[in-house]
Coordinates of C-alpha atoms and ligand atoms in Angstrom, one line a residue:
X1 CA -25.1 -85.7 158.5
X2 CA -25.6 -84.8 162.1
X3 CA -22.7 -86.3 164.6
X4 CA -24.3 -87.7 167.8
X5 CA -23.0 -85.8 170.6
X6 CA -22.5 -87.3 174.2
X7 CA -22.4 -85.1 177.0
X8 CA -20.4 -85.1 180.2
X9 CA -21.1 -87.5 182.8
X10 CA -23.2 -85.6 185.3
X11 CA -24.3 -82.7 183.0
X12 CA -27.5 -83.1 180.7
X13 CA -27.3 -81.8 177.1
X14 CA -28.7 -78.3 176.8
X15 CA -30.8 -79.0 173.4
X16 CA -31.5 -75.1 172.9
X17 CA -27.9 -73.7 173.2
X18 CA -27.5 -71.7 170.5
X19 CA -23.9 -71.0 169.6
X20 CA -22.9 -67.7 168.5
X21 CA -21.5 -67.8 164.6
X22 CA -20.9 -64.9 162.5
X23 CA -20.4 -64.6 158.6
X24 CA -17.6 -62.2 157.7
X25 CA -17.2 -60.5 154.2
X26 CA -13.8 -59.3 154.5
X27 CA -13.6 -56.9 151.5
X28 CA -11.2 -54.8 149.5
X29 CA -13.3 -51.4 150.6
X30 CA -15.4 -52.3 153.1
X31 CA -15.9 -55.3 155.5
X32 CA -19.5 -56.6 157.4
X33 CA -20.1 -58.8 159.9
X34 CA -23.7 -60.8 159.7
X35 CA -25.4 -63.6 162.1
X36 CA -28.5 -65.9 161.8
X37 CA -31.0 -64.0 164.5
X38 CA -34.4 -65.7 165.2
X39 CA -34.1 -67.7 161.7
X40 CA -32.9 -64.8 160.1
X41 CA -30.0 -63.4 158.8
X42 CA -28.9 -59.7 159.4
X43 CA -25.9 -57.5 159.2
X44 CA -24.7 -56.4 162.4
X45 CA -24.1 -52.3 163.1
X46 CA -21.6 -50.5 165.4
X47 CA -23.1 -48.4 168.1
X48 CA -23.8 -45.4 165.7
X49 CA -25.8 -47.7 163.4
X50 CA -23.5 -48.1 160.6
X51 CA -23.2 -51.4 159.1
X52 CA -20.5 -51.4 156.7
X53 CA -16.6 -51.3 158.0
X54 CA -14.7 -49.0 155.8
X55 CA -11.4 -52.0 155.4
X56 CA -8.9 -49.0 156.3
X57 CA -6.6 -48.7 159.4
X58 CA -4.6 -46.2 160.3
X59 CA -1.4 -46.6 162.6
X60 CA -0.6 -44.3 165.4
X61 CA 2.3 -43.7 167.4
X62 CA 0.2 -45.4 170.4
X63 CA -2.6 -47.3 168.8
X64 CA -4.7 -48.0 165.8
X65 CA -7.9 -46.8 164.4
X66 CA -10.2 -48.8 161.8
X67 CA -13.0 -47.7 159.6
X68 CA -14.4 -44.7 159.2
X69 CA -12.4 -42.7 162.1
X70 CA -9.0 -44.1 159.8
X71 CA -10.6 -43.4 156.6
X72 CA -10.8 -39.8 157.2
X73 CA -7.3 -39.7 157.4
X74 CA -6.4 -41.2 154.0
X75 CA -5.3 -37.9 152.4
X76 CA -3.2 -36.4 155.2
X77 CA -1.4 -39.2 156.7
X78 CA -1.6 -41.6 153.8
X79 CA 1.4 -43.5 154.8
X80 CA -0.2 -44.6 158.0
X81 CA -3.5 -44.9 156.7
X82 CA -3.4 -48.3 155.1
X83 CA -6.5 -49.4 152.8
X84 CA -7.2 -51.4 150.4
X85 CA -4.5 -54.1 151.7
X86 CA -6.8 -57.0 150.7
X87 CA -4.8 -57.0 147.6
X88 CA -1.6 -57.5 149.3
X89 CA -2.7 -60.6 151.3
X90 CA -0.7 -63.8 150.7
X91 CA 1.7 -61.7 148.5
X92 CA 5.5 -61.0 148.2
X93 CA 7.1 -58.2 147.3
X94 CA 8.4 -59.3 144.0
X95 CA 5.0 -60.1 143.2
X96 CA 3.9 -56.7 143.2
X97 CA 7.2 -55.5 141.3
X98 CA 6.1 -58.6 138.7
X99 CA 2.7 -56.9 138.4
X100 CA 4.1 -53.7 137.9
X101 CA 2.1 -52.1 140.7
X102 CA 3.6 -48.9 142.3
X103 CA 2.7 -49.6 146.5
X104 CA 1.4 -46.4 147.5
X105 CA 2.9 -47.0 150.8
X106 CA 6.3 -47.4 152.6
X107 CA 7.7 -50.8 152.5
X108 CA 9.9 -52.3 155.4
X109 CA 13.7 -52.3 154.0
X110 CA 15.6 -55.1 154.3
X111 CA 12.6 -57.5 154.1
X112 CA 12.6 -59.7 151.3
X113 CA 9.3 -61.8 150.6
X114 CA 6.3 -60.8 152.1
X115 CA 5.2 -57.3 152.0
X116 CA 5.4 -54.9 155.0
X117 CA 4.9 -51.5 155.5
X118 CA 6.1 -49.2 157.6
X119 CA 4.1 -47.1 159.9
X120 CA 5.0 -45.1 162.7
X121 CA 4.1 -47.8 165.1
X122 CA 6.2 -50.2 163.4
X123 CA 6.1 -52.5 160.2
X124 CA 3.2 -54.2 159.7
X125 CA 2.0 -57.1 157.7
X126 CA -1.3 -57.1 155.0
X127 CA -1.9 -60.1 157.7
X128 CA -2.2 -57.7 160.6
X129 CA -3.9 -54.9 159.2
X130 CA -6.7 -57.4 158.1
X131 CA -6.5 -59.1 162.1
X132 CA -7.5 -55.3 163.1
X133 CA -10.4 -55.4 160.7
X134 CA -11.7 -58.8 161.5
X135 CA -10.9 -57.8 165.6
X136 CA -13.3 -54.7 165.2
X137 CA -15.9 -56.8 163.6
X138 CA -15.6 -59.4 166.0
X139 CA -15.9 -57.1 168.9
X140 CA -19.0 -55.4 167.5
X141 CA -20.6 -59.1 167.2
X142 CA -19.8 -59.7 170.6
X143 CA -21.4 -56.8 171.8
X144 CA -24.5 -57.4 169.9
X145 CA -24.6 -61.2 170.7
X146 CA -23.7 -61.0 174.5
X147 CA -20.6 -63.0 174.5
X148 CA -17.7 -64.2 173.2
X149 CA -17.8 -66.0 169.1
X150 CA -18.2 -70.2 168.8
X151 CA -16.7 -69.3 165.2
X152 CA -16.7 -67.5 161.8
X153 CA -17.2 -68.0 158.0
X154 CA -14.8 -65.7 156.1
X155 CA -15.5 -65.1 152.5
X156 CA -12.4 -65.1 149.7
X157 CA -12.7 -64.1 146.0
X158 CA -13.2 -67.5 144.2
X159 CA -10.1 -66.4 142.5
X160 CA -7.7 -66.3 145.8
X161 CA -4.9 -69.0 146.1
X162 CA -3.6 -70.9 148.6
X163 CA -1.0 -68.2 149.9
X164 CA -4.2 -65.7 149.7
X165 CA -6.4 -68.3 151.6
X166 CA -4.0 -68.9 154.3
X167 CA -3.4 -65.7 154.6
X168 CA -6.9 -64.8 155.4
X169 CA -6.9 -67.4 158.2
X170 CA -3.5 -66.2 159.6
X171 CA -5.4 -63.0 160.2
X172 CA -8.5 -64.5 161.9
X173 CA -6.1 -66.4 164.2
X174 CA -4.0 -63.3 165.1
X175 CA -7.8 -62.0 165.7
X176 CA -8.4 -64.6 167.9
X177 CA -11.5 -65.8 165.9
X178 CA -12.3 -69.7 165.1
X179 CA -12.7 -70.2 161.5
X180 CA -15.5 -72.2 160.7
X181 CA -14.6 -72.2 156.8
X182 CA -13.3 -70.0 154.4
X183 CA -16.1 -69.6 151.8
X184 CA -16.0 -68.2 148.2
X185 CA -17.7 -64.9 147.9
X186 CA -19.9 -65.9 145.1
X187 CA -20.6 -69.0 146.9
X188 CA -22.3 -67.2 149.9
X189 CA -24.1 -64.7 147.5
X190 CA -25.8 -67.8 146.0
X191 CA -26.3 -69.6 149.7
X192 CA -28.1 -66.0 150.6
X193 CA -30.4 -66.6 147.9
X194 CA -31.0 -70.2 149.0
X195 CA -29.6 -71.3 146.0
X196 CA -28.1 -74.3 148.1
X197 CA -31.8 -75.6 148.6
X198 CA -33.0 -75.0 145.1
X199 CA -32.5 -76.8 141.9
X200 CA -29.1 -78.2 140.4
X201 CA -27.7 -75.9 137.3
X202 CA -25.3 -73.1 136.8
X203 CA -25.5 -69.5 138.4
X204 CA -23.8 -66.6 137.4
X205 CA -22.5 -64.1 140.1
X206 CA -22.1 -60.4 138.9
X207 CA -20.3 -58.6 141.7
X208 CA -19.7 -54.9 140.7
X209 CA -18.6 -53.0 143.4
X210 CA -16.7 -49.6 143.5
X211 CA -13.4 -50.5 142.2
X212 CA -13.3 -54.4 141.1
X213 CA -15.6 -56.1 138.7
X214 CA -16.0 -59.7 139.2
X215 CA -18.0 -62.6 137.1
X216 CA -17.7 -66.0 138.7
X217 CA -19.8 -69.0 137.0
X218 CA -21.0 -71.7 139.6
X219 CA -22.4 -75.2 139.2
X220 CA -24.6 -76.5 141.7
X221 CA -25.3 -80.2 142.0
X222 CA -25.7 -82.8 144.5
X223 CA -25.2 -80.2 147.2
X224 CA -21.8 -78.7 146.0
X225 CA -21.1 -75.5 144.7
X226 CA -17.8 -75.6 141.9
X227 CA -16.6 -72.9 140.6
X228 CA -16.7 -73.2 136.9
X229 CA -14.8 -70.3 135.9
X230 CA -13.8 -66.8 137.3
X231 CA -13.2 -63.8 135.3
X232 CA -13.8 -59.5 135.8
X233 CA -11.4 -57.0 135.7
X234 CA -9.8 -55.8 138.9
X235 CA -9.6 -52.0 137.9
X236 CA -13.3 -51.5 136.3
X237 CA -15.9 -50.5 139.0
X238 CA -18.6 -47.5 140.3
X239 CA -15.5 -45.0 140.4
X240 CA -14.9 -45.6 136.8
X241 CA -18.5 -44.6 136.2
X242 CA -18.0 -41.8 138.4
X243 CA -15.2 -41.0 136.6
X244 CA -17.2 -40.6 133.2
X245 CA -20.0 -38.5 134.6
X246 CA -17.1 -36.4 136.0
X247 CA -15.6 -35.8 132.7
X248 CA -19.3 -35.0 131.0
X249 CA -20.0 -32.5 133.9
X250 CA -16.6 -30.9 133.5
X251 CA -17.6 -30.5 129.8
X252 CA -20.8 -28.9 130.4
X253 CA -19.3 -26.6 132.5
X254 CA -16.5 -25.7 130.5
X255 CA -14.2 -26.4 132.7
X256 CA -10.4 -27.3 131.4
X257 CA -8.8 -30.6 131.8
X258 CA -6.0 -29.4 133.8
X259 CA -8.1 -29.4 137.0
X260 CA -6.9 -28.9 140.6
X261 CA -7.1 -31.5 143.0
X262 CA -9.5 -30.2 145.4
X263 CA -12.1 -29.3 142.3
X264 CA -11.2 -32.6 140.6
X265 CA -12.6 -34.6 144.1
X266 CA -15.5 -32.3 144.1
X267 CA -16.6 -33.2 140.4
X268 CA -16.3 -36.9 141.4
X269 CA -18.3 -35.9 144.5
X270 CA -20.9 -34.7 142.8
X271 CA -20.7 -37.3 139.9
X272 CA -21.3 -40.1 142.1
X273 CA -24.0 -38.6 144.2
X274 CA -25.5 -37.8 140.8
X275 CA -25.1 -41.4 139.9
X276 CA -26.5 -42.8 142.9
X277 CA -29.5 -40.4 142.9
X278 CA -30.4 -41.5 139.4
X279 CA -30.7 -44.9 140.6
X280 CA -33.8 -43.9 142.4
X281 CA -35.1 -40.6 140.0
X282 CA -35.0 -40.2 136.2
X283 CA -33.4 -36.5 136.7
X284 CA -30.9 -34.7 139.2
X285 CA -30.1 -31.1 139.3
X286 CA -26.3 -30.7 139.3
X287 CA -24.1 -27.7 140.4
X288 CA -20.4 -27.1 140.3
X289 CA -18.5 -24.1 140.7
X290 CA -20.9 -21.1 139.2
X291 CA -22.3 -23.9 136.7
X292 CA -25.7 -25.3 137.1
X293 CA -27.2 -28.4 135.1
X294 CA -29.2 -31.3 134.8
X295 CA -28.6 -35.1 134.2
X296 CA -31.3 -37.0 133.2
X297 CA -31.1 -41.0 132.9
X298 CA -30.7 -41.0 129.0
X299 CA -27.6 -38.9 129.0
X300 CA -26.6 -41.3 132.3
X301 CA -27.0 -44.4 130.4
X302 CA -24.9 -43.0 127.5
X303 CA -22.1 -42.3 129.3
X304 CA -21.8 -45.4 131.1
X305 CA -23.4 -48.1 128.6
X306 CA -19.5 -48.6 127.3
X307 CA -18.4 -49.4 130.8
X308 CA -21.4 -51.8 131.2
X309 CA -20.6 -53.4 127.6
X310 CA -17.3 -54.4 129.3
X311 CA -18.4 -56.2 132.1
X312 CA -20.8 -58.3 129.6
X313 CA -17.8 -58.9 127.2
X314 CA -16.4 -60.0 130.3
X315 CA -19.5 -62.7 131.4
X316 CA -19.6 -63.9 127.8
X317 CA -15.7 -64.5 128.0
X318 CA -16.3 -66.0 131.1
X319 CA -19.1 -68.5 130.2
X320 CA -17.2 -69.7 127.5
X321 CA -14.2 -70.5 129.9
X322 CA -16.8 -72.6 131.9
X323 CA -17.9 -74.2 128.8
X324 CA -21.4 -73.2 129.2
X325 CA -24.2 -71.5 127.3
X326 CA -25.9 -68.2 128.4
X327 CA -29.0 -70.6 128.0
X328 CA -27.6 -73.0 130.9
X329 CA -27.7 -70.5 133.7
X330 CA -30.7 -71.0 135.7
X331 CA -30.1 -67.9 138.2
X332 CA -27.4 -64.9 138.1
X333 CA -26.9 -63.1 141.4
X334 CA -26.5 -59.4 141.7
X335 CA -23.5 -58.5 144.0
X336 CA -21.8 -55.1 145.1
X337 CA -23.2 -51.6 145.6
X338 CA -22.9 -50.5 141.8
X339 CA -25.8 -53.1 141.2
X340 CA -28.0 -51.0 142.3
X341 CA -28.1 -49.2 138.7
X342 CA -31.5 -49.8 137.2
X343 CA -29.5 -50.0 134.0
X344 CA -27.2 -52.5 135.1
X345 CA -30.0 -54.8 136.2
X346 CA -31.5 -54.2 132.9
X347 CA -28.7 -55.0 130.5
X348 CA -27.6 -57.8 132.7
X349 CA -31.2 -59.3 132.5
X350 CA -31.0 -58.5 128.7
X351 CA -27.7 -60.7 128.5
X352 CA -29.0 -63.6 130.5
X353 CA -32.4 -63.7 129.4
X354 CA -33.8 -63.6 132.8
X355 CA -34.3 -61.2 135.7
X356 CA -31.3 -61.2 138.2
X357 CA -31.8 -61.9 142.0
X358 CA -31.1 -58.3 143.6
X359 CA -34.0 -58.6 146.5
X360 CA -30.9 -58.6 148.9
X361 CA -28.9 -55.4 149.5
X362 CA -26.1 -56.4 147.2
X363 CA -23.7 -54.8 149.5
X364 CA -24.8 -57.3 152.5
X365 CA -25.4 -60.3 150.3
X366 CA -22.0 -62.0 151.0
X367 CA -21.9 -61.3 154.4
X368 CA -25.5 -63.0 154.8
X369 CA -24.6 -65.9 153.2
X370 CA -21.3 -66.0 155.0
X371 CA -23.8 -66.0 158.3
X372 CA -26.1 -68.6 156.8
X373 CA -23.4 -70.8 156.2
X374 CA -21.8 -70.1 159.8
X375 CA -25.5 -71.0 161.8
X376 CA -25.0 -74.2 159.9
X377 CA -21.6 -75.3 160.5
X378 CA -21.7 -74.2 164.1
X379 CA -24.3 -76.5 165.1
X380 CA -27.3 -74.3 165.3
X381 CA -29.3 -76.0 162.5
X382 CA -29.2 -79.8 163.5
X383 CA -30.8 -81.7 160.7
X384 CA -29.9 -79.3 158.0
X385 CA -28.7 -81.2 155.2
X386 CA -26.8 -78.4 153.9
X387 CA -23.1 -78.9 153.2
X388 CA -21.0 -76.8 151.2
X389 CA -18.1 -78.0 149.1
X390 CA -15.8 -76.0 147.1
X391 CA -13.2 -77.4 144.5
X392 CA -9.7 -76.4 144.2
X393 CA -9.2 -74.0 141.0
X394 CA -5.9 -75.3 140.0
X395 CA -4.2 -78.3 140.1
X396 CA -1.3 -78.9 142.4
X397 CA 1.4 -81.6 141.9
X398 CA 5.2 -81.9 141.9
X399 CA 8.1 -81.4 139.7
X400 CA 9.4 -84.5 138.0
X401 CA 13.0 -85.1 136.2
X402 CA 13.2 -82.9 132.7
X403 CA 11.3 -80.2 134.7
X404 CA 7.6 -81.4 134.3
X405 CA 4.6 -81.1 136.5
X406 CA 3.3 -84.0 137.6
X407 CA -0.4 -83.1 138.5
X408 CA -1.5 -85.0 141.9
X409 CA -4.4 -83.7 142.6
X410 CA -6.4 -82.0 139.5
X411 CA -8.1 -78.7 139.4
X412 CA -11.6 -79.0 140.2
X413 CA -11.4 -81.8 142.7
X414 CA -13.9 -81.4 145.7
X415 CA -12.1 -80.1 149.0
X416 CA -11.2 -81.7 151.4
X417 CA -9.2 -84.2 149.4
X418 CA -5.9 -86.3 150.3
X419 CA -4.1 -88.0 147.5
X420 CA -0.7 -90.0 147.6
X421 CA 1.7 -91.0 144.7
X422 CA 4.5 -92.7 144.5
X423 CA 8.3 -91.7 143.1
X424 CA 11.5 -93.1 143.0
X425 CA 15.1 -92.2 142.9
X426 CA 16.7 -91.2 139.5
X427 CA 20.6 -92.2 140.6
X428 CA 22.0 -94.7 142.5
X429 CA 23.2 -94.0 146.3
X430 CA 20.9 -90.6 145.8
X431 CA 20.1 -90.1 150.0
X432 CA 17.9 -86.9 149.3
X433 CA 15.1 -85.6 147.0
X434 CA 13.9 -82.2 146.6
X435 CA 10.3 -82.0 146.5
X436 CA 9.1 -78.8 144.6
X437 CA 5.3 -78.3 144.9
X438 CA 3.1 -76.6 142.3
X439 CA 0.0 -75.2 140.8
X440 CA -1.0 -75.0 137.7
X441 CA -2.4 -76.5 134.2
X442 CA 0.7 -76.5 132.0
X443 CA 3.1 -79.2 131.6
X444 CA 6.1 -77.8 131.9
X445 CA 7.1 -76.3 135.5
X446 CA 8.1 -73.0 134.0
X447 CA 4.6 -72.3 133.4
X448 CA 3.1 -73.1 136.6
X449 CA 3.3 -71.4 139.7
X450 CA 6.1 -72.8 142.6
X451 CA 4.0 -73.1 145.8
X452 CA 6.8 -74.5 148.0
X453 CA 10.1 -76.7 148.1
X454 CA 11.6 -78.7 150.6
X455 CA 14.0 -81.7 150.5
X456 CA 13.2 -85.5 152.2
X457 CA 16.9 -86.1 153.5
X458 CA 18.0 -89.4 155.1
X459 CA 17.3 -91.8 152.5
X460 CA 19.4 -94.9 152.6
X461 CA 21.7 -94.8 149.7
X462 CA 20.0 -97.9 147.2
X463 CA 20.5 -98.4 143.2
X464 CA 18.5 -95.8 141.5
X465 CA 14.7 -96.6 141.1
X466 CA 14.7 -98.8 144.4
X467 CA 13.7 -96.3 146.6
X468 CA 9.9 -95.7 147.2
X469 CA 8.8 -91.9 148.4
X470 CA 5.4 -91.5 149.0
X471 CA 4.1 -87.9 148.7
X472 CA 0.9 -87.0 150.1
X473 CA -1.0 -84.2 149.2
X474 CA -3.8 -82.8 151.9
X475 CA -6.1 -80.4 151.4
X476 CA -8.4 -79.1 153.8
X477 CA -11.9 -77.7 154.0
X478 CA -10.3 -74.3 153.3
X479 CA -8.4 -74.9 150.6
X480 CA -4.9 -75.3 152.3
X481 CA -2.8 -77.4 151.9
X482 CA -0.5 -79.6 153.5
X483 CA 2.5 -81.9 151.9
X484 CA 4.3 -85.0 153.2
X485 CA 7.0 -87.3 151.9
X486 CA 8.0 -90.3 153.4
X487 CA 10.5 -93.1 152.2
X488 CA 8.4 -96.3 152.5
X489 CA 11.2 -98.4 153.1
X490 CA 13.1 -96.6 156.0
X491 CA 10.3 -94.6 157.2
X492 CA 11.8 -91.4 157.0
X493 CA 9.3 -88.4 156.6
X494 CA 9.1 -84.7 155.8
X495 CA 6.4 -82.2 155.5
X496 CA 5.3 -78.7 154.9
X497 CA 2.3 -76.3 155.0
X498 CA 2.2 -74.7 151.8
X499 CA 2.2 -71.1 152.9
X500 CA 3.6 -69.9 150.0
X501 CA 4.6 -66.2 149.9
X502 CA 3.6 -65.3 146.4
X503 CA 0.3 -64.8 145.0
X504 CA -1.7 -64.5 142.0
X505 CA -2.8 -61.6 139.9
X506 CA -6.7 -61.3 140.1
X507 CA -7.2 -62.7 136.6
X508 CA -4.6 -65.1 136.6
X509 CA -6.1 -68.3 137.5
X510 CA -8.6 -68.2 134.5
X511 CA -5.5 -66.8 132.3
X512 CA -3.6 -69.8 133.3
X513 CA -6.3 -72.0 132.8
X514 CA -7.1 -70.6 129.3
X515 CA -3.4 -70.9 128.7
X516 CA -3.6 -74.4 129.4
X517 CA -6.0 -74.9 126.8
X518 CA -4.3 -72.9 124.2
X519 CA -1.5 -74.7 124.5
X520 CA -2.2 -78.2 125.3
X521 CA -1.4 -79.5 122.2
X522 CA 2.2 -78.0 122.3
X523 CA 2.7 -78.6 125.9
X524 CA 1.9 -82.3 124.9
X525 CA 4.9 -82.4 122.8
X526 CA 6.9 -80.5 125.1
X527 CA 6.5 -82.9 127.5
X528 CA 6.7 -86.0 125.4
X529 CA 10.2 -84.3 124.2
X530 CA 11.2 -83.3 127.8
X531 CA 10.5 -87.1 128.8
X532 CA 12.7 -88.5 126.1
X533 CA 15.4 -86.3 127.0
X534 CA 15.3 -87.3 130.5
X535 CA 15.4 -91.1 129.2
X536 CA 18.6 -90.3 127.0
X537 CA 20.2 -88.6 130.0
X538 CA 19.7 -91.6 132.0
X539 CA 21.1 -93.7 129.1
X540 CA 24.1 -91.3 128.3
X541 CA 25.0 -91.3 132.0
X542 CA 24.9 -95.1 132.0
X543 CA 26.8 -95.9 128.7
X544 CA 29.4 -93.5 129.3
X545 CA 29.9 -95.2 133.1
X546 CA 30.0 -98.5 131.7
X547 CA 32.3 -97.6 128.9
X548 CA 34.9 -96.2 131.3
X549 CA 34.7 -98.8 133.8
X550 CA 34.5 -102.0 131.4
X551 CA 34.8 -100.7 127.7
X552 CA 38.6 -101.4 127.3
X553 CA 38.3 -104.5 128.9
X554 CA 35.4 -106.6 126.9
X555 CA 35.0 -104.6 123.9
X556 CA 37.6 -104.8 120.5
X557 CA 38.6 -101.2 119.7
X558 CA 36.3 -100.9 116.7
X559 CA 33.5 -101.9 119.0
X560 CA 34.7 -99.3 121.7
X561 CA 34.6 -96.8 119.1
X562 CA 31.5 -97.2 117.4
X563 CA 29.5 -96.9 120.9
X564 CA 31.7 -94.0 121.9
X565 CA 30.7 -92.5 118.4
X566 CA 27.1 -93.3 119.4
X567 CA 27.4 -91.9 122.7
X568 CA 28.5 -88.5 121.4
X569 CA 25.9 -88.3 118.4
X570 CA 23.2 -89.0 121.4
X571 CA 24.6 -86.2 123.4
X572 CA 24.4 -84.0 120.3
X573 CA 20.8 -85.0 119.9
X574 CA 20.0 -84.6 123.0
X575 CA 21.1 -81.1 122.9
X576 CA 19.9 -80.3 119.7
X577 CA 16.7 -82.4 118.7
X578 CA 13.1 -81.0 118.8
X579 CA 11.1 -83.7 117.8
X580 CA 10.5 -86.3 120.5
X581 CA 9.8 -89.0 118.1
X582 CA 12.9 -88.7 116.3
X583 CA 14.8 -88.6 119.9
X584 CA 12.9 -91.2 121.0
X585 CA 14.3 -93.6 117.8
X586 CA 17.5 -92.2 118.2
X587 CA 17.7 -93.5 122.1
X588 CA 16.3 -96.5 120.9
X589 CA 18.9 -97.3 118.2
X590 CA 21.7 -96.6 121.2
X591 CA 20.4 -99.1 123.2
X592 CA 20.3 -101.6 120.7
X593 CA 23.2 -100.8 119.6
X594 CA 24.8 -101.2 123.2
X595 CA 23.0 -104.1 123.9
X596 CA 25.9 -107.0 123.0
X597 CA 28.0 -104.7 125.7
X598 CA 25.3 -104.9 128.3
X599 CA 25.3 -108.5 127.7
X600 CA 28.7 -108.6 127.7
X601 CA 29.1 -106.6 131.2
X602 CA 26.2 -109.2 133.0
X603 CA 28.2 -112.4 131.8
X604 CA 31.3 -110.7 132.9
X605 CA 29.4 -109.7 136.4
X606 CA 28.1 -113.2 137.0
X607 CA 31.7 -115.2 136.2
X608 CA 33.3 -112.7 138.6
X609 CA 30.8 -113.4 141.3
X610 CA 30.7 -117.0 140.8
X611 CA 34.8 -117.2 140.7
X612 CA 36.1 -118.8 143.4
X613 CA 33.1 -120.4 144.3
X614 CA 31.8 -124.1 143.8
X615 CA 28.6 -124.2 142.2
X616 CA 27.1 -126.2 145.2
X617 CA 27.3 -123.4 147.1
X618 CA 24.7 -121.5 145.4
X619 CA 22.8 -124.6 145.2
X620 CA 22.9 -125.4 148.6
X621 CA 21.7 -121.9 149.6
X622 CA 18.3 -122.3 147.3
Ligands
AMP1 P1 -19.3 -51.6 146.9 O1 -17.3 -51.8 146.7 O2 -19.9 -52.7 146.7 O3 -19.5 -51.1 148.4 O4 -19.7 -50.6 145.8 C1 -19.6 -49.4 146.1 C2 -20.1 -48.6 144.3 O5 -21.5 -48.8 144.5 C3 -19.8 -47.2 144.4 O6 -19.3 -47.0 143.3 C4 -21.1 -46.3 144.7 O7 -21.2 -45.4 144.2 C5 -21.9 -47.6 143.7 N1 -23.3 -47.6 144.3 C6 -23.9 -47.7 145.9 N2 -25.3 -47.2 145.5 C7 -25.4 -46.8 144.1 C8 -26.8 -46.4 143.6 N3 -27.9 -46.6 144.8 N4 -26.7 -46.6 142.1 C9 -25.8 -47.1 141.5 N5 -24.2 -47.2 142.4 C10 -24.3 -47.3 143.4

């Protein structure tokens, strides 16, 4: 759909004005910028003709270096040379500790929350580091396109959560880039091949880079890409193939296993070069130290096949998670430098029983897709129907009484989306409400991920259940969440933009989903039990208060004792009972036993209200 444009009075619209839009692949190891030029997407090179920008930033006492020059100092200046910061985007220090990862950098002291690195030019966050990379790419694009940019589409992994997406957006803002949209990397790869213009169906995106393997299963239907499942291995890539080959060479050369670091590095370099050459030729000559030999494809395949098998197993698992059969996949897209290896193409083709799409450079395909999308979003292709929408990968909701997760927006809902639900107070006179925003599929909040907490204060004191608090969730086109809470009677309102400081491990989203399937039955029972426990608490609180206030006055000693016993039994049941049906039966029996007392209290309240008044007074008012 195209919006009608109205020009300013006195100025005629320029129908041929071409806006400068780019797609940026902000990668863990390398980053790229691309644009659509005369209808064709191209990646942009720096003045030395290099397209790939290593995602490395080196901090010096009086400035920064970005890219290749920075990378050259990774060994001699490791603390100031920050590499792979994408792994830390939107992550807290505690996350890193929880994941058991040792940070290779020095962390800024006394700063709980977000990760910050200590460098010679001060403490920097992953957002700032990424901003340097983005700024370098934006400057490259501006120089190449001859003016400032109108906007960019930046790609993020499909499994990136709100915090990681927000961090990416913040980095772009810091770099002065207008973000048209964050787009998931596999979706961008599919767009690069024009699959958004093609048939509907399931698409698998197989992405094997230097250090990571990602497999994403997408469904394209009615103009929308939906991420059905993601999987992979964040510690498997071309580097592992190099290590296998290096070990083989060391073995052939009769080198001991205890090699000096310099020799190890040399071996890996030789192995990597041999691997890449074998993508073109059948055999290569090798020489290390005073050994020389040959490596052919047959031996190479015997070395790398176990690792390729590992990726294929992850593919099968992810297809299963997505609930689709291999035969449902209508297209397979290859991404990442390692997919240049013919053996990988062969094995992937065999598994999916179809030739994968591999005609676009696998290092550039994501940036190219992003550029195509940017071109449309910025308005350079009026009339183009391409409308790409993503879906939220995990449900978003709130904590309710009993530590339960109440889902407001379910997973796989297409974004942007906005939904609201009404909640009420638990206690009489309650003037504040704690809003705890969560993400996940499980019933108990302890199994979900906490995104943010805030409080709605200033609710006028009312009887429990009377206040109406409307909580609205809004997820924008980039997957960012805004939550607001408003008490309907009084109008008090507050809100928060979710910018949580804690991220998820790469495979954690799919793990969370798998867990939710595996524990569905058990979770339902737990949820029912928690609900009954909340019910029991409410009854215990009400009955105890009523007994204290009116018990002795309105009940005989025997009746009083009876209810006291019922109350203490209910307390015990509340504590020990693990069967929700049994607890429910017990609550009902206590509620029945206290019915007479409740009726007596009601009569008592009515007669008190009436005492001293003539009936006509009330009748006259009606
Ligand atoms: P990426 O992280 O996507 O840039 O991928 C880098 C990985 O791709 C490295 O392990 C490279 O050795 C590998 N790679 C690049 N070109 C080739 C090739 N022609 N054949 C095999 N592997 C390659």
